[in-house]
Short mmCIF file of N, CA and C in Angstrom, two decimals:
data_model
loop_
_atom_site.label_atom_id
_atom_site.label_comp_id
_atom_site.label_asym_id
_atom_site.label_seq_id
_atom_site.Cartn_x
_atom_site.Cartn_y
_atom_site.Cartn_z
N UNK A 1 45.25 -7.91 8.25
CA UNK A 1 43.81 -7.99 8.23
C UNK A 1 43.29 -7.55 9.60
N UNK A 2 42.38 -6.60 9.61
CA UNK A 2 41.85 -6.12 10.88
C UNK A 2 40.64 -6.95 11.30
N UNK A 3 40.45 -7.00 12.58
CA UNK A 3 39.34 -7.76 13.15
C UNK A 3 38.07 -6.92 13.10
N UNK A 4 36.94 -7.55 12.71
CA UNK A 4 35.66 -6.83 12.65
C UNK A 4 35.11 -6.62 14.05
N UNK A 5 34.47 -5.49 14.23
CA UNK A 5 33.79 -5.20 15.49
C UNK A 5 32.28 -5.32 15.22
N UNK A 6 31.77 -6.55 15.35
CA UNK A 6 30.37 -6.83 15.04
C UNK A 6 29.42 -5.98 15.88
N UNK A 7 29.76 -5.82 17.14
CA UNK A 7 28.92 -5.01 18.03
C UNK A 7 28.77 -3.59 17.53
N UNK A 8 29.88 -3.01 17.10
CA UNK A 8 29.84 -1.63 16.59
C UNK A 8 29.06 -1.56 15.28
N UNK A 9 29.21 -2.60 14.43
CA UNK A 9 28.46 -2.64 13.18
C UNK A 9 26.96 -2.67 13.44
N UNK A 10 26.57 -3.43 14.43
CA UNK A 10 25.14 -3.49 14.79
C UNK A 10 24.66 -2.14 15.29
N UNK A 11 25.44 -1.52 16.17
CA UNK A 11 25.06 -0.20 16.70
C UNK A 11 24.99 0.84 15.58
N UNK A 12 25.94 0.78 14.64
CA UNK A 12 25.92 1.71 13.51
C UNK A 12 24.67 1.50 12.65
N UNK A 13 24.30 0.23 12.45
CA UNK A 13 23.10 -0.09 11.67
C UNK A 13 21.84 0.43 12.34
N UNK A 14 21.74 0.24 13.66
CA UNK A 14 20.57 0.72 14.40
C UNK A 14 20.50 2.24 14.34
N UNK A 15 21.65 2.88 14.48
CA UNK A 15 21.70 4.34 14.41
C UNK A 15 21.27 4.83 13.04
N UNK A 16 21.72 4.17 11.99
CA UNK A 16 21.33 4.56 10.62
C UNK A 16 19.84 4.41 10.41
N UNK A 17 19.27 3.33 10.94
CA UNK A 17 17.82 3.12 10.80
C UNK A 17 17.06 4.22 11.52
N UNK A 18 17.49 4.56 12.72
CA UNK A 18 16.84 5.63 13.48
C UNK A 18 16.87 6.96 12.73
N UNK A 19 17.94 7.18 11.98
CA UNK A 19 18.09 8.42 11.22
C UNK A 19 17.40 8.34 9.87
N UNK A 20 16.80 7.20 9.57
CA UNK A 20 16.13 7.05 8.29
C UNK A 20 17.05 6.71 7.15
N UNK A 21 18.25 6.26 7.46
CA UNK A 21 19.23 5.96 6.42
C UNK A 21 19.32 4.47 6.11
N UNK A 22 18.61 3.67 6.86
CA UNK A 22 18.67 2.23 6.65
C UNK A 22 17.95 1.81 5.39
N UNK A 23 18.28 0.64 4.91
CA UNK A 23 17.61 0.11 3.72
C UNK A 23 16.20 -0.31 4.11
N UNK A 24 15.27 0.03 3.27
CA UNK A 24 13.88 -0.35 3.50
C UNK A 24 13.36 -1.05 2.27
N UNK A 25 12.65 -2.11 2.51
CA UNK A 25 12.03 -2.85 1.42
C UNK A 25 10.53 -2.68 1.54
N UNK A 26 9.95 -2.05 0.56
CA UNK A 26 8.51 -1.83 0.57
C UNK A 26 7.87 -2.89 -0.32
N UNK A 27 6.97 -3.63 0.26
CA UNK A 27 6.25 -4.65 -0.49
C UNK A 27 4.89 -4.09 -0.87
N UNK A 28 4.68 -3.96 -2.15
CA UNK A 28 3.40 -3.46 -2.62
C UNK A 28 2.40 -4.61 -2.65
N UNK A 29 1.34 -4.48 -1.89
CA UNK A 29 0.33 -5.52 -1.89
C UNK A 29 -0.55 -5.38 -3.12
N UNK A 30 -0.83 -6.50 -3.76
CA UNK A 30 -1.67 -6.43 -4.95
C UNK A 30 -3.11 -6.09 -4.59
N UNK A 31 -3.82 -5.48 -5.52
CA UNK A 31 -5.23 -5.17 -5.35
C UNK A 31 -6.01 -6.44 -5.70
N UNK A 32 -6.32 -7.20 -4.67
CA UNK A 32 -6.91 -8.53 -4.86
C UNK A 32 -8.23 -8.46 -5.63
N UNK A 33 -9.07 -7.52 -5.29
CA UNK A 33 -10.36 -7.41 -5.97
C UNK A 33 -10.18 -7.10 -7.46
N UNK A 34 -9.27 -6.20 -7.78
CA UNK A 34 -9.02 -5.86 -9.19
C UNK A 34 -8.50 -7.06 -9.97
N UNK A 35 -7.62 -7.83 -9.34
CA UNK A 35 -7.08 -9.02 -10.00
C UNK A 35 -8.21 -10.00 -10.27
N UNK A 36 -9.03 -10.23 -9.26
CA UNK A 36 -10.16 -11.17 -9.40
C UNK A 36 -11.11 -10.71 -10.50
N UNK A 37 -11.45 -9.43 -10.48
CA UNK A 37 -12.38 -8.90 -11.46
C UNK A 37 -11.79 -8.94 -12.88
N UNK A 38 -10.48 -8.70 -13.00
CA UNK A 38 -9.86 -8.75 -14.33
C UNK A 38 -9.87 -10.17 -14.90
N UNK A 39 -9.96 -11.16 -14.01
CA UNK A 39 -10.04 -12.55 -14.45
C UNK A 39 -11.49 -13.01 -14.60
N UNK A 40 -12.43 -12.12 -14.35
CA UNK A 40 -13.87 -12.40 -14.46
C UNK A 40 -14.28 -13.61 -13.61
N UNK A 41 -13.81 -13.61 -12.36
CA UNK A 41 -14.13 -14.71 -11.45
C UNK A 41 -14.92 -14.21 -10.26
N UNK A 42 -15.82 -15.06 -9.77
CA UNK A 42 -16.53 -14.76 -8.53
C UNK A 42 -15.56 -14.91 -7.37
N UNK A 43 -15.95 -14.42 -6.21
CA UNK A 43 -15.10 -14.59 -5.04
C UNK A 43 -14.88 -16.07 -4.74
N UNK A 44 -15.92 -16.86 -4.84
CA UNK A 44 -15.81 -18.30 -4.55
C UNK A 44 -14.84 -18.99 -5.52
N UNK A 45 -14.98 -18.68 -6.80
CA UNK A 45 -14.12 -19.32 -7.81
C UNK A 45 -12.67 -18.88 -7.65
N UNK A 46 -12.45 -17.60 -7.38
CA UNK A 46 -11.09 -17.10 -7.22
C UNK A 46 -10.45 -17.67 -5.95
N UNK A 47 -11.23 -17.73 -4.87
CA UNK A 47 -10.73 -18.31 -3.63
C UNK A 47 -10.32 -19.77 -3.85
N UNK A 48 -11.15 -20.52 -4.57
CA UNK A 48 -10.84 -21.92 -4.85
C UNK A 48 -9.56 -22.02 -5.69
N UNK A 49 -9.40 -21.13 -6.65
CA UNK A 49 -8.20 -21.13 -7.49
C UNK A 49 -6.95 -20.89 -6.66
N UNK A 50 -7.06 -20.00 -5.66
CA UNK A 50 -5.92 -19.67 -4.81
C UNK A 50 -5.72 -20.67 -3.68
N UNK A 51 -6.73 -21.50 -3.44
CA UNK A 51 -6.64 -22.46 -2.34
C UNK A 51 -6.88 -21.86 -0.97
N UNK A 52 -7.72 -20.82 -0.94
CA UNK A 52 -8.08 -20.18 0.34
C UNK A 52 -9.60 -20.18 0.47
N UNK A 53 -10.07 -19.90 1.65
CA UNK A 53 -11.52 -19.84 1.86
C UNK A 53 -12.08 -18.53 1.28
N UNK A 54 -13.35 -18.55 0.89
CA UNK A 54 -13.97 -17.30 0.42
C UNK A 54 -13.88 -16.19 1.48
N UNK A 55 -13.98 -16.57 2.74
CA UNK A 55 -13.89 -15.59 3.83
C UNK A 55 -12.52 -14.91 3.85
N UNK A 56 -11.46 -15.71 3.67
CA UNK A 56 -10.11 -15.15 3.62
C UNK A 56 -9.98 -14.17 2.46
N UNK A 57 -10.50 -14.56 1.31
CA UNK A 57 -10.46 -13.68 0.14
C UNK A 57 -11.21 -12.38 0.42
N UNK A 58 -12.38 -12.47 1.04
CA UNK A 58 -13.15 -11.27 1.39
C UNK A 58 -12.34 -10.37 2.33
N UNK A 59 -11.68 -10.99 3.29
CA UNK A 59 -10.86 -10.21 4.24
C UNK A 59 -9.73 -9.48 3.51
N UNK A 60 -9.12 -10.13 2.52
CA UNK A 60 -8.07 -9.47 1.74
C UNK A 60 -8.65 -8.31 0.95
N UNK A 61 -9.78 -8.56 0.29
CA UNK A 61 -10.38 -7.51 -0.55
C UNK A 61 -10.82 -6.31 0.26
N UNK A 62 -11.24 -6.54 1.51
CA UNK A 62 -11.72 -5.44 2.34
C UNK A 62 -10.64 -4.88 3.26
N UNK A 63 -9.42 -5.38 3.12
CA UNK A 63 -8.31 -4.83 3.87
C UNK A 63 -8.22 -5.25 5.33
N UNK A 64 -9.00 -6.23 5.73
CA UNK A 64 -8.95 -6.70 7.12
C UNK A 64 -7.75 -7.60 7.37
N UNK A 65 -7.28 -8.26 6.31
CA UNK A 65 -6.09 -9.11 6.38
C UNK A 65 -5.27 -8.88 5.13
N UNK A 66 -4.01 -9.31 5.18
CA UNK A 66 -3.12 -9.16 4.04
C UNK A 66 -2.62 -10.54 3.62
N UNK A 67 -2.62 -10.79 2.32
CA UNK A 67 -2.09 -12.07 1.87
C UNK A 67 -0.58 -12.13 2.11
N UNK A 68 -0.09 -13.34 2.34
CA UNK A 68 1.35 -13.51 2.56
C UNK A 68 1.79 -14.85 1.98
N UNK A 69 3.07 -15.06 1.98
CA UNK A 69 3.64 -16.33 1.54
C UNK A 69 3.26 -16.69 0.12
N UNK A 70 2.95 -17.97 -0.11
CA UNK A 70 2.64 -18.45 -1.45
C UNK A 70 1.43 -17.74 -2.07
N UNK A 71 0.45 -17.38 -1.26
CA UNK A 71 -0.73 -16.69 -1.80
C UNK A 71 -0.34 -15.34 -2.37
N UNK A 72 0.54 -14.63 -1.69
CA UNK A 72 0.99 -13.33 -2.18
C UNK A 72 1.74 -13.49 -3.49
N UNK A 73 2.59 -14.50 -3.57
CA UNK A 73 3.33 -14.76 -4.81
C UNK A 73 2.38 -15.08 -5.95
N UNK A 74 1.41 -15.94 -5.68
CA UNK A 74 0.45 -16.31 -6.72
C UNK A 74 -0.38 -15.11 -7.17
N UNK A 75 -0.75 -14.25 -6.24
CA UNK A 75 -1.50 -13.05 -6.60
C UNK A 75 -0.67 -12.13 -7.50
N UNK A 76 0.61 -12.01 -7.19
CA UNK A 76 1.48 -11.17 -8.02
C UNK A 76 1.58 -11.72 -9.44
N UNK A 77 1.68 -13.05 -9.55
CA UNK A 77 1.72 -13.67 -10.88
C UNK A 77 0.39 -13.45 -11.58
N UNK A 78 -0.71 -13.63 -10.85
CA UNK A 78 -2.05 -13.44 -11.44
C UNK A 78 -2.24 -12.01 -11.93
N UNK A 79 -1.63 -11.07 -11.23
CA UNK A 79 -1.73 -9.67 -11.62
C UNK A 79 -1.01 -9.43 -12.95
N UNK A 80 0.14 -10.05 -13.12
CA UNK A 80 0.95 -9.84 -14.32
C UNK A 80 0.62 -10.80 -15.46
N UNK A 81 0.28 -12.03 -15.12
CA UNK A 81 0.05 -13.06 -16.13
C UNK A 81 -1.16 -13.93 -15.76
N UNK A 82 -2.36 -13.37 -15.78
CA UNK A 82 -3.53 -14.15 -15.39
C UNK A 82 -3.70 -15.41 -16.22
N UNK A 83 -3.30 -15.35 -17.49
CA UNK A 83 -3.40 -16.52 -18.36
C UNK A 83 -2.52 -17.66 -17.86
N UNK A 84 -1.35 -17.34 -17.34
CA UNK A 84 -0.43 -18.35 -16.83
C UNK A 84 -1.01 -19.03 -15.59
N UNK A 85 -1.66 -18.26 -14.75
CA UNK A 85 -2.27 -18.83 -13.54
C UNK A 85 -3.41 -19.76 -13.93
N UNK A 86 -4.27 -19.31 -14.84
CA UNK A 86 -5.37 -20.16 -15.30
C UNK A 86 -4.84 -21.47 -15.87
N UNK A 87 -3.81 -21.35 -16.70
CA UNK A 87 -3.25 -22.54 -17.34
C UNK A 87 -2.66 -23.50 -16.30
N UNK A 88 -1.94 -22.95 -15.34
CA UNK A 88 -1.31 -23.79 -14.33
C UNK A 88 -2.33 -24.46 -13.42
N UNK A 89 -3.38 -23.75 -13.08
CA UNK A 89 -4.39 -24.29 -12.17
C UNK A 89 -5.25 -25.35 -12.86
N UNK A 90 -5.55 -25.15 -14.13
CA UNK A 90 -6.44 -26.07 -14.82
C UNK A 90 -5.71 -27.23 -15.49
N UNK A 91 -4.37 -27.21 -15.46
CA UNK A 91 -3.60 -28.28 -16.11
C UNK A 91 -3.63 -29.56 -15.29
#
């Protein structure tokens, strides 16, 4: 069994990234305004459903900030299954 050269593996990884060969994960941000409108909710009602301030929601819709963490996950679910989000929030 040969010994791993961790240092060389790191250097090889950095070199691959510089050459554009590294793995990249692209996270597609949901269109917050479209999701809200498809659910026929006002900004205030949608913000309350997500547990964020209306100002935060406005910032997301206008591209000044990006949702992250649990809010991003909930938005993705709302995009695919708005009925499930409504049911979960109102239960």
